């Protein structure tokens, strides 16, 4: 629960900060430039770098937020988020102490934090990131592993296209005091109580005399076009034709057209030379101009002191649009209302498909889960054996083993089990225990046998020897044997063949590791393990095979796969058997679950359609515990 709250919190913060950056990549670019300048390496950065970094950061934050919310690639996402926080937290402390830039820019212009507030926020987020990293596997998935790539891809793509669109045009949501409809005079007015107004750094100066023209330009009534070019040296000069047309239009209609720039006299002269500009220039602070419009150059239309419209250089009107006085030009009057509708429409493009996808995925998962129960006639369930098998592993000396087997025998004699019961013992117990259990309901299994028939293999025990003790089964392919004794699929194949040839039945174990599960490879792993060692058998031989699915991460760890997880893969394993031997044989194959199975969770696990019992390690070492699992079939 706490992990999921953290996941949603962190996800929401990342989606929010990613979104405000995506809708205003230029803002992040400027912020990065500010940082670079404050730290003294702005000259070393290639010009495209701040924008590229800004977009990359925005996309990373947005996508990680979505990954967290949907529970996609939980392990890697939590690692990257933690790494980010480990980098950002000391960085924000450094910024708070040295204060090279006033607002860190983590939430763009939407929420402005001081550097100390940012540091505090990062401490909280770092704690959350640590929790997520430690318990990432407890995070709930909103989307199945089959469909998560779609959400991921769609989020990256949407973020990328939206960032591209806003770079080409203007931020789709304007958080600055220069938004459409804003009254500049009002935004610049100092309150009586001395509070700093939203715009406090815009001062328009005459280029020649340095005289302050702010009031005379802003406060005079009428239509005014402000061409804003923070730095003419890097402004887009491809728009000079459009600017010439605009100049003519303003002359014809007696509107003021003035260019505000942060460049000096030389910069202005150079621009005039290149573009043939005939409009007047005034100087203003470069940062203030960058705040006013995210384009260089950009155009602002004022009616008196109210902002009527804003256009990026890519959107400047041409002579076709400039065909009537401003009052009659519909496109020149941008309404906040319509802008809002655009934003809603644009986000619907992301949110609605995503919701639909999640819903479809949910329905599909439900269908998959119930597929077998819905379509299979009930009798198929009765056709295969229910089995509870113990696997003592390397536990119990002979006397202890005999005592345990005796206790169990007596228990089951008193109360008949509703399933087949097998105990897997070390070799040393086999003969004695088999003899002891001869007349009982309990069958005996070895835990291994050699991959050679007989001969000079010191210390090995052949399938034939196992059979001669009276044992009926052998467990093969257990992950502990695969891992610690390097048993390969080929070796296991030889063992399976020898076991069957000697009249033993095989409990064949398969299952994935934690990494493989997290990489969503469990199905591929199980299929490959079956294909590597048992799918070569004939249908007749197959009758003597019991499959035990044992996720390695659940063995002896106390972590059980949930009944749903287990059922999902059991159904898959059965479908693999059906592919090779046909549905009828698959319906008769017993597939056991193994991995921290106990009396408390066995009923739920065994209640699933495709789970036909369990292979029990730890809980088979005490008669009462083992009996509780057997009782799950009652
Ligand atoms: P466990 O072992 O029940 O102790 O997890 C199962 C097994 O390895 O067979």
mmCIF file of C-alpha atoms in Angstrom, residues 262-587:
data_model
loop_
_atom_site.group_PDB
_atom_site.id
_atom_site.type_symbol
_atom_site.label_atom_id
_atom_site.label_comp_id
_atom_site.label_asym_id
_atom_site.label_seq_id
_atom_site.Cartn_x
_atom_site.Cartn_y
_atom_site.Cartn_z
ATOM 1 C CA UNK A 262 18.384 42.632 -26.198
ATOM 2 C CA UNK A 263 21.055 43.116 -28.888
ATOM 3 C CA UNK A 264 23.297 46.173 -29.011
ATOM 4 C CA UNK A 265 23.634 48.753 -31.777
ATOM 5 C CA UNK A 266 25.943 46.554 -33.888
ATOM 6 C CA UNK A 267 23.579 43.632 -33.644
ATOM 7 C CA UNK A 268 20.683 45.793 -34.782
ATOM 8 C CA UNK A 269 22.638 47.231 -37.714
ATOM 9 C CA UNK A 270 23.688 43.798 -38.780
ATOM 10 C CA UNK A 271 20.091 42.555 -38.692
ATOM 11 C CA UNK A 272 18.959 45.543 -40.755
ATOM 12 C CA UNK A 273 21.672 44.788 -43.313
ATOM 13 C CA UNK A 274 20.657 41.162 -43.612
ATOM 14 C CA UNK A 275 16.894 41.567 -43.612
ATOM 15 C CA UNK A 276 16.388 45.112 -44.876
ATOM 16 C CA UNK A 277 14.324 45.884 -41.793
ATOM 17 C CA UNK A 278 12.541 49.233 -41.955
ATOM 18 C CA UNK A 279 10.855 49.169 -38.582
ATOM 19 C CA UNK A 280 12.225 50.957 -35.510
ATOM 20 C CA UNK A 281 14.122 49.213 -32.709
ATOM 21 C CA UNK A 282 14.131 49.565 -28.955
ATOM 22 C CA UNK A 283 16.234 47.777 -26.402
ATOM 23 C CA UNK A 284 15.037 45.669 -23.509
ATOM 24 C CA UNK A 285 16.449 43.053 -21.201
ATOM 25 C CA UNK A 286 17.121 39.786 -23.042
ATOM 26 C CA UNK A 287 15.701 37.584 -20.260
ATOM 27 C CA UNK A 288 12.548 39.678 -20.044
ATOM 28 C CA UNK A 289 12.049 39.269 -23.795
ATOM 29 C CA UNK A 290 12.640 35.515 -23.606
ATOM 30 C CA UNK A 291 9.936 35.386 -20.969
ATOM 31 C CA UNK A 292 7.557 37.397 -23.126
ATOM 32 C CA UNK A 293 7.579 34.985 -26.062
ATOM 33 C CA UNK A 294 9.366 31.692 -26.699
ATOM 34 C CA UNK A 295 10.456 32.470 -30.212
ATOM 35 C CA UNK A 296 13.232 34.527 -31.694
ATOM 36 C CA UNK A 297 11.775 36.510 -33.290
ATOM 37 C CA UNK A 298 8.187 36.291 -32.094
ATOM 38 C CA UNK A 299 5.307 38.662 -32.584
ATOM 39 C CA UNK A 300 2.946 40.106 -30.001
ATOM 40 C CA UNK A 301 -0.139 42.080 -30.904
ATOM 41 C CA UNK A 302 -1.270 44.600 -28.315
ATOM 42 C CA UNK A 303 -4.566 46.405 -28.143
ATOM 43 C CA UNK A 304 -3.689 49.199 -25.787
ATOM 44 C CA UNK A 305 -1.832 47.253 -23.124
ATOM 45 C CA UNK A 306 -3.752 43.986 -23.605
ATOM 46 C CA UNK A 307 -2.151 41.048 -25.402
ATOM 47 C CA UNK A 308 -4.468 40.071 -28.253
ATOM 48 C CA UNK A 309 -2.280 37.559 -30.022
ATOM 49 C CA UNK A 310 1.139 35.871 -30.047
ATOM 50 C CA UNK A 311 2.909 34.175 -32.945
ATOM 51 C CA UNK A 312 6.139 32.281 -33.288
ATOM 52 C CA UNK A 313 8.396 33.057 -36.247
ATOM 53 C CA UNK A 314 6.954 30.003 -37.996
ATOM 54 C CA UNK A 315 3.438 31.442 -37.644
ATOM 55 C CA UNK A 316 3.930 35.040 -38.766
ATOM 56 C CA UNK A 317 1.055 36.302 -40.928
ATOM 57 C CA UNK A 318 1.722 36.947 -44.615
ATOM 58 C CA UNK A 319 0.071 39.348 -47.018
ATOM 59 C CA UNK A 320 -2.825 36.937 -47.598
ATOM 60 C CA UNK A 321 -3.800 37.200 -43.971
ATOM 61 C CA UNK A 322 -3.021 40.900 -43.696
ATOM 62 C CA UNK A 323 -5.886 41.949 -45.913
ATOM 63 C CA UNK A 324 -8.023 44.131 -43.654
ATOM 64 C CA UNK A 325 -7.709 46.335 -40.579
ATOM 65 C CA UNK A 326 -6.924 44.377 -37.404
ATOM 66 C CA UNK A 327 -10.477 44.721 -36.050
ATOM 67 C CA UNK A 328 -11.726 42.650 -38.973
ATOM 68 C CA UNK A 329 -9.027 39.995 -38.886
ATOM 69 C CA UNK A 330 -10.464 37.064 -37.012
ATOM 70 C CA UNK A 331 -7.179 35.203 -36.658
ATOM 71 C CA UNK A 332 -5.573 38.195 -34.948
ATOM 72 C CA UNK A 333 -7.805 37.915 -31.895
ATOM 73 C CA UNK A 334 -6.756 34.785 -30.080
ATOM 74 C CA UNK A 335 -9.133 33.902 -27.292
ATOM 75 C CA UNK A 336 -7.996 32.214 -24.121
ATOM 76 C CA UNK A 337 -11.122 30.109 -24.383
ATOM 77 C CA UNK A 338 -10.146 28.628 -27.754
ATOM 78 C CA UNK A 339 -6.603 28.092 -26.548
ATOM 79 C CA UNK A 340 -7.972 26.093 -23.636
ATOM 80 C CA UNK A 341 -10.042 23.987 -26.002
ATOM 81 C CA UNK A 342 -6.915 23.287 -28.046
ATOM 82 C CA UNK A 343 -5.087 22.132 -24.983
ATOM 83 C CA UNK A 344 -7.914 19.825 -23.960
ATOM 84 C CA UNK A 345 -8.130 18.409 -27.474
ATOM 85 C CA UNK A 346 -4.395 17.834 -27.580
ATOM 86 C CA UNK A 347 -4.280 16.040 -24.243
ATOM 87 C CA UNK A 348 -7.301 13.971 -25.158
ATOM 88 C CA UNK A 349 -5.145 12.666 -27.973
ATOM 89 C CA UNK A 350 -2.941 11.133 -25.325
ATOM 90 C CA UNK A 351 -5.251 10.341 -22.456
ATOM 91 C CA UNK A 352 -8.212 8.828 -24.303
ATOM 92 C CA UNK A 353 -6.252 6.237 -26.328
ATOM 93 C CA UNK A 354 -4.305 5.361 -23.198
ATOM 94 C CA UNK A 355 -7.468 4.831 -21.161
ATOM 95 C CA UNK A 356 -8.959 2.742 -23.938
ATOM 96 C CA UNK A 357 -5.828 0.653 -24.155
ATOM 97 C CA UNK A 358 -5.814 0.069 -20.403
ATOM 98 C CA UNK A 359 -9.441 -0.941 -20.475
ATOM 99 C CA UNK A 360 -8.938 -3.334 -23.394
ATOM 100 C CA UNK A 361 -5.898 -4.780 -21.695
ATOM 101 C CA UNK A 362 -7.893 -5.298 -18.514
ATOM 102 C CA UNK A 363 -10.686 -7.061 -20.383
ATOM 103 C CA UNK A 364 -8.148 -9.174 -22.259
ATOM 104 C CA UNK A 365 -6.420 -10.228 -19.026
ATOM 105 C CA UNK A 366 -9.772 -11.159 -17.494
ATOM 106 C CA UNK A 367 -10.582 -13.184 -20.573
ATOM 107 C CA UNK A 368 -7.217 -14.949 -20.496
ATOM 108 C CA UNK A 369 -7.633 -15.748 -16.833
ATOM 109 C CA UNK A 370 -11.067 -17.213 -17.312
ATOM 110 C CA UNK A 371 -10.443 -18.745 -20.723
ATOM 111 C CA UNK A 372 -9.838 -22.221 -19.433
ATOM 112 C CA UNK A 373 -12.677 -22.208 -16.942
ATOM 113 C CA UNK A 374 -15.105 -20.828 -19.478
ATOM 114 C CA UNK A 375 -14.277 -23.068 -22.380
ATOM 115 C CA UNK A 376 -13.224 -26.318 -20.800
ATOM 116 C CA UNK A 377 -15.916 -28.808 -19.985
ATOM 117 C CA UNK A 378 -15.827 -29.570 -16.287
ATOM 118 C CA UNK A 379 -14.931 -33.184 -16.766
ATOM 119 C CA UNK A 380 -11.452 -32.317 -18.073
ATOM 120 C CA UNK A 381 -10.508 -31.222 -14.599
ATOM 121 C CA UNK A 382 -11.412 -34.648 -13.285
ATOM 122 C CA UNK A 383 -9.277 -36.454 -15.809
ATOM 123 C CA UNK A 384 -5.937 -35.516 -14.363
ATOM 124 C CA UNK A 385 -4.471 -36.440 -11.046
ATOM 125 C CA UNK A 386 -4.215 -34.077 -8.146
ATOM 126 C CA UNK A 387 -0.862 -34.556 -6.504
ATOM 127 C CA UNK A 388 0.890 -33.253 -3.431
ATOM 128 C CA UNK A 389 4.563 -34.230 -3.552
ATOM 129 C CA UNK A 390 7.156 -33.560 -0.870
ATOM 130 C CA UNK A 391 10.758 -32.759 -1.662
ATOM 131 C CA UNK A 392 12.888 -33.250 1.402
ATOM 132 C CA UNK A 393 16.029 -32.021 -0.398
ATOM 133 C CA UNK A 394 19.149 -32.701 1.721
ATOM 134 C CA UNK A 395 17.362 -32.874 5.059
ATOM 135 C CA UNK A 396 16.749 -35.611 7.658
ATOM 136 C CA UNK A 397 19.059 -38.474 8.511
ATOM 137 C CA UNK A 398 17.743 -41.983 8.013
ATOM 138 C CA UNK A 399 16.123 -42.263 11.434
ATOM 139 C CA UNK A 400 14.481 -38.850 11.190
ATOM 140 C CA UNK A 401 13.270 -39.650 7.707
ATOM 141 C CA UNK A 402 11.775 -42.929 8.818
ATOM 142 C CA UNK A 403 10.069 -41.185 11.738
ATOM 143 C CA UNK A 404 8.579 -38.540 9.432
ATOM 144 C CA UNK A 405 7.394 -41.104 6.877
ATOM 145 C CA UNK A 406 5.834 -43.193 9.660
ATOM 146 C CA UNK A 407 4.010 -40.220 11.121
ATOM 147 C CA UNK A 408 2.647 -39.260 7.760
ATOM 148 C CA UNK A 409 1.625 -42.812 6.965
ATOM 149 C CA UNK A 410 -0.376 -42.978 10.161
ATOM 150 C CA UNK A 411 -1.999 -39.624 9.575
ATOM 151 C CA UNK A 412 -3.121 -40.562 6.093
ATOM 152 C CA UNK A 413 -4.264 -43.997 7.178
ATOM 153 C CA UNK A 414 -6.553 -42.286 9.660
ATOM 154 C CA UNK A 415 -7.833 -39.770 7.151
ATOM 155 C CA UNK A 416 -7.687 -40.717 3.488
ATOM 156 C CA UNK A 417 -6.264 -37.981 1.265
ATOM 157 C CA UNK A 418 -8.197 -36.577 -1.644
ATOM 158 C CA UNK A 419 -5.155 -36.553 -3.903
ATOM 159 C CA UNK A 420 -2.075 -38.620 -4.723
ATOM 160 C CA UNK A 421 0.662 -38.154 -2.143
ATOM 161 C CA UNK A 422 4.342 -38.596 -2.940
ATOM 162 C CA UNK A 423 7.404 -38.001 -0.820
ATOM 163 C CA UNK A 424 10.753 -37.294 -2.417
ATOM 164 C CA UNK A 425 13.618 -38.424 -0.204
ATOM 165 C CA UNK A 426 17.404 -38.536 -0.473
ATOM 166 C CA UNK A 427 18.782 -41.765 -1.986
ATOM 167 C CA UNK A 428 19.841 -43.041 1.380
ATOM 168 C CA UNK A 429 16.235 -43.241 2.601
ATOM 169 C CA UNK A 430 14.678 -44.706 -0.499
ATOM 170 C CA UNK A 431 14.788 -48.418 0.206
ATOM 171 C CA UNK A 432 13.757 -48.155 3.843
ATOM 172 C CA UNK A 433 11.025 -45.600 3.302
ATOM 173 C CA UNK A 434 9.673 -47.409 0.220
ATOM 174 C CA UNK A 435 9.451 -50.566 2.231
ATOM 175 C CA UNK A 436 7.772 -48.728 5.094
ATOM 176 C CA UNK A 437 5.183 -47.175 2.809
ATOM 177 C CA UNK A 438 4.549 -50.298 0.719
ATOM 178 C CA UNK A 439 0.954 -50.699 1.821
ATOM 179 C CA UNK A 440 0.164 -47.027 2.236
ATOM 180 C CA UNK A 441 -1.340 -44.399 -0.046
ATOM 181 C CA UNK A 442 2.005 -42.639 -0.183
ATOM 182 C CA UNK A 443 4.334 -43.147 -3.133
ATOM 183 C CA UNK A 444 8.080 -42.569 -2.920
ATOM 184 C CA UNK A 445 10.269 -40.521 -5.216
ATOM 185 C CA UNK A 446 14.004 -40.030 -5.605
ATOM 186 C CA UNK A 447 15.278 -36.460 -5.927
ATOM 187 C CA UNK A 448 17.665 -37.242 -8.755
ATOM 188 C CA UNK A 449 19.219 -40.035 -10.801
ATOM 189 C CA UNK A 450 22.291 -40.372 -12.988
ATOM 190 C CA UNK A 451 22.406 -39.588 -16.676
ATOM 191 C CA UNK A 452 24.301 -42.817 -17.263
ATOM 192 C CA UNK A 453 22.845 -46.316 -17.168
ATOM 193 C CA UNK A 454 25.652 -47.938 -15.174
ATOM 194 C CA UNK A 455 29.433 -48.175 -14.963
ATOM 195 C CA UNK A 456 32.382 -46.354 -13.504
ATOM 196 C CA UNK A 457 30.606 -43.235 -12.214
ATOM 197 C CA UNK A 458 31.679 -43.072 -8.614
ATOM 198 C CA UNK A 459 29.021 -41.677 -6.323
ATOM 199 C CA UNK A 460 26.195 -41.725 -8.870
ATOM 200 C CA UNK A 461 22.894 -43.563 -8.508
ATOM 201 C CA UNK A 462 21.228 -44.888 -11.633
ATOM 202 C CA UNK A 463 17.532 -44.852 -12.505
ATOM 203 C CA UNK A 464 17.562 -48.633 -12.390
ATOM 204 C CA UNK A 465 18.908 -48.558 -8.817
ATOM 205 C CA UNK A 466 16.210 -46.075 -7.811
ATOM 206 C CA UNK A 467 13.562 -48.313 -9.280
ATOM 207 C CA UNK A 468 14.960 -51.336 -7.445
ATOM 208 C CA UNK A 469 14.311 -49.656 -4.069
ATOM 209 C CA UNK A 470 10.591 -49.664 -4.720
ATOM 210 C CA UNK A 471 10.457 -45.945 -5.531
ATOM 211 C CA UNK A 472 8.002 -45.014 -8.267
ATOM 212 C CA UNK A 473 9.037 -41.462 -9.108
ATOM 213 C CA UNK A 474 12.108 -39.332 -9.624
ATOM 214 C CA UNK A 475 12.294 -35.519 -9.446
ATOM 215 C CA UNK A 476 14.391 -34.182 -12.319
ATOM 216 C CA UNK A 477 15.356 -30.709 -13.445
ATOM 217 C CA UNK A 478 15.011 -29.047 -10.052
ATOM 218 C CA UNK A 479 16.454 -25.533 -10.245
ATOM 219 C CA UNK A 480 18.886 -26.316 -7.427
ATOM 220 C CA UNK A 481 20.348 -29.144 -9.498
ATOM 221 C CA UNK A 482 20.393 -26.991 -12.622
ATOM 222 C CA UNK A 483 22.140 -24.199 -10.770
ATOM 223 C CA UNK A 484 24.515 -25.924 -8.332
ATOM 224 C CA UNK A 485 25.295 -29.074 -10.319
ATOM 225 C CA UNK A 486 25.211 -27.562 -13.770
ATOM 226 C CA UNK A 487 22.550 -29.853 -15.099
ATOM 227 C CA UNK A 488 21.901 -28.739 -18.651
ATOM 228 C CA UNK A 489 18.806 -29.494 -20.724
ATOM 229 C CA UNK A 490 20.831 -32.160 -22.571
ATOM 230 C CA UNK A 491 21.882 -33.934 -19.362
ATOM 231 C CA UNK A 492 18.304 -33.769 -18.109
ATOM 232 C CA UNK A 493 17.054 -35.221 -21.347
ATOM 233 C CA UNK A 494 19.331 -38.247 -20.828
ATOM 234 C CA UNK A 495 18.126 -38.598 -17.251
ATOM 235 C CA UNK A 496 14.477 -38.416 -18.307
ATOM 236 C CA UNK A 497 15.017 -41.094 -20.938
ATOM 237 C CA UNK A 498 16.765 -43.407 -18.497
ATOM 238 C CA UNK A 499 14.160 -42.864 -15.780
ATOM 239 C CA UNK A 500 11.309 -43.713 -18.143
ATOM 240 C CA UNK A 501 13.186 -46.657 -19.599
ATOM 241 C CA UNK A 502 13.469 -48.045 -16.081
ATOM 242 C CA UNK A 503 9.800 -47.672 -15.314
ATOM 243 C CA UNK A 504 10.021 -44.544 -13.160
ATOM 244 C CA UNK A 505 7.609 -41.653 -13.441
ATOM 245 C CA UNK A 506 9.238 -38.243 -13.694
ATOM 246 C CA UNK A 507 8.352 -35.063 -11.843
ATOM 247 C CA UNK A 508 10.005 -32.603 -14.184
ATOM 248 C CA UNK A 509 10.702 -29.126 -12.786
ATOM 249 C CA UNK A 510 10.793 -25.902 -14.755
ATOM 250 C CA UNK A 511 10.667 -22.237 -13.762
ATOM 251 C CA UNK A 512 12.217 -18.851 -14.248
ATOM 252 C CA UNK A 513 14.567 -16.726 -12.142
ATOM 253 C CA UNK A 514 13.643 -13.320 -10.737
ATOM 254 C CA UNK A 515 15.516 -11.466 -13.491
ATOM 255 C CA UNK A 516 13.763 -13.506 -16.118
ATOM 256 C CA UNK A 517 10.371 -12.799 -14.553
ATOM 257 C CA UNK A 518 11.137 -9.107 -14.400
ATOM 258 C CA UNK A 519 12.159 -9.197 -18.018
ATOM 259 C CA UNK A 520 8.843 -10.925 -18.718
ATOM 260 C CA UNK A 521 10.622 -13.995 -20.018
ATOM 261 C CA UNK A 522 8.904 -16.622 -17.856
ATOM 262 C CA UNK A 523 6.919 -18.118 -20.705
ATOM 263 C CA UNK A 524 9.903 -18.356 -23.014
ATOM 264 C CA UNK A 525 12.023 -19.902 -20.245
ATOM 265 C CA UNK A 526 9.454 -22.561 -19.346
ATOM 266 C CA UNK A 527 8.849 -23.429 -22.957
ATOM 267 C CA UNK A 528 12.570 -23.742 -23.668
ATOM 268 C CA UNK A 529 13.095 -25.965 -20.619
ATOM 269 C CA UNK A 530 10.319 -28.280 -21.742
ATOM 270 C CA UNK A 531 11.530 -28.300 -25.323
ATOM 271 C CA UNK A 532 15.099 -28.974 -24.217
ATOM 272 C CA UNK A 533 14.417 -32.066 -22.117
ATOM 273 C CA UNK A 534 10.960 -33.606 -22.445
ATOM 274 C CA UNK A 535 9.159 -32.603 -25.618
ATOM 275 C CA UNK A 536 10.995 -35.283 -27.589
ATOM 276 C CA UNK A 537 9.022 -37.985 -25.730
ATOM 277 C CA UNK A 538 6.236 -39.925 -27.392
ATOM 278 C CA UNK A 539 2.657 -39.344 -26.254
ATOM 279 C CA UNK A 540 2.775 -42.767 -24.612
ATOM 280 C CA UNK A 541 5.900 -41.865 -22.642
ATOM 281 C CA UNK A 542 4.390 -38.491 -21.766
ATOM 282 C CA UNK A 543 1.776 -40.242 -19.620
ATOM 283 C CA UNK A 544 4.536 -40.784 -17.052
ATOM 284 C CA UNK A 545 5.484 -37.115 -16.825
ATOM 285 C CA UNK A 546 4.293 -34.728 -14.152
ATOM 286 C CA UNK A 547 5.344 -31.094 -14.585
ATOM 287 C CA UNK A 548 6.284 -28.964 -11.604
ATOM 288 C CA UNK A 549 6.364 -25.238 -12.235
ATOM 289 C CA UNK A 550 8.649 -23.696 -9.641
ATOM 290 C CA UNK A 551 9.538 -20.035 -10.046
ATOM 291 C CA UNK A 552 13.085 -19.900 -8.666
ATOM 292 C CA UNK A 553 12.394 -16.596 -6.901
ATOM 293 C CA UNK A 554 9.685 -18.313 -4.859
ATOM 294 C CA UNK A 555 11.633 -21.399 -3.782
ATOM 295 C CA UNK A 556 12.486 -21.339 -0.103
ATOM 296 C CA UNK A 557 12.169 -17.549 -0.054
ATOM 297 C CA UNK A 558 8.748 -17.239 1.523
ATOM 298 C CA UNK A 559 7.592 -15.365 -1.596
ATOM 299 C CA UNK A 560 4.806 -17.241 -3.312
ATOM 300 C CA UNK A 561 3.647 -16.454 -6.783
ATOM 301 C CA UNK A 562 0.107 -15.161 -6.479
ATOM 302 C CA UNK A 563 -2.531 -17.682 -7.481
ATOM 303 C CA UNK A 564 -3.244 -15.530 -10.536
ATOM 304 C CA UNK A 565 0.414 -15.400 -11.572
ATOM 305 C CA UNK A 566 0.744 -19.149 -11.114
ATOM 306 C CA UNK A 567 -2.481 -19.895 -12.947
ATOM 307 C CA UNK A 568 -1.470 -17.702 -15.855
ATOM 308 C CA UNK A 569 1.747 -19.573 -16.438
ATOM 309 C CA UNK A 570 0.251 -22.998 -15.687
ATOM 310 C CA UNK A 571 -2.337 -22.366 -18.379
ATOM 311 C CA UNK A 572 0.465 -21.336 -20.686
ATOM 312 C CA UNK A 573 2.469 -24.488 -19.918
ATOM 313 C CA UNK A 574 -0.605 -26.585 -20.613
ATOM 314 C CA UNK A 575 -1.046 -24.812 -23.926
ATOM 315 C CA UNK A 576 2.577 -25.699 -24.800
ATOM 316 C CA UNK A 577 1.893 -29.349 -23.996
ATOM 317 C CA UNK A 578 -1.251 -29.152 -26.133
ATOM 318 C CA UNK A 579 0.771 -27.746 -29.018
ATOM 319 C CA UNK A 580 3.027 -30.805 -28.955
ATOM 320 C CA UNK A 581 0.747 -33.635 -27.796
ATOM 321 C CA UNK A 582 -2.743 -32.321 -28.432
ATOM 322 C CA UNK A 583 -5.376 -30.953 -26.134
ATOM 323 C CA UNK A 584 -6.504 -34.264 -24.737
ATOM 324 C CA UNK A 585 -3.036 -35.218 -23.491
ATOM 325 C CA UNK A 586 -2.543 -31.692 -22.140
ATOM 326 C CA UNK A 587 -5.788 -31.986 -20.213
#
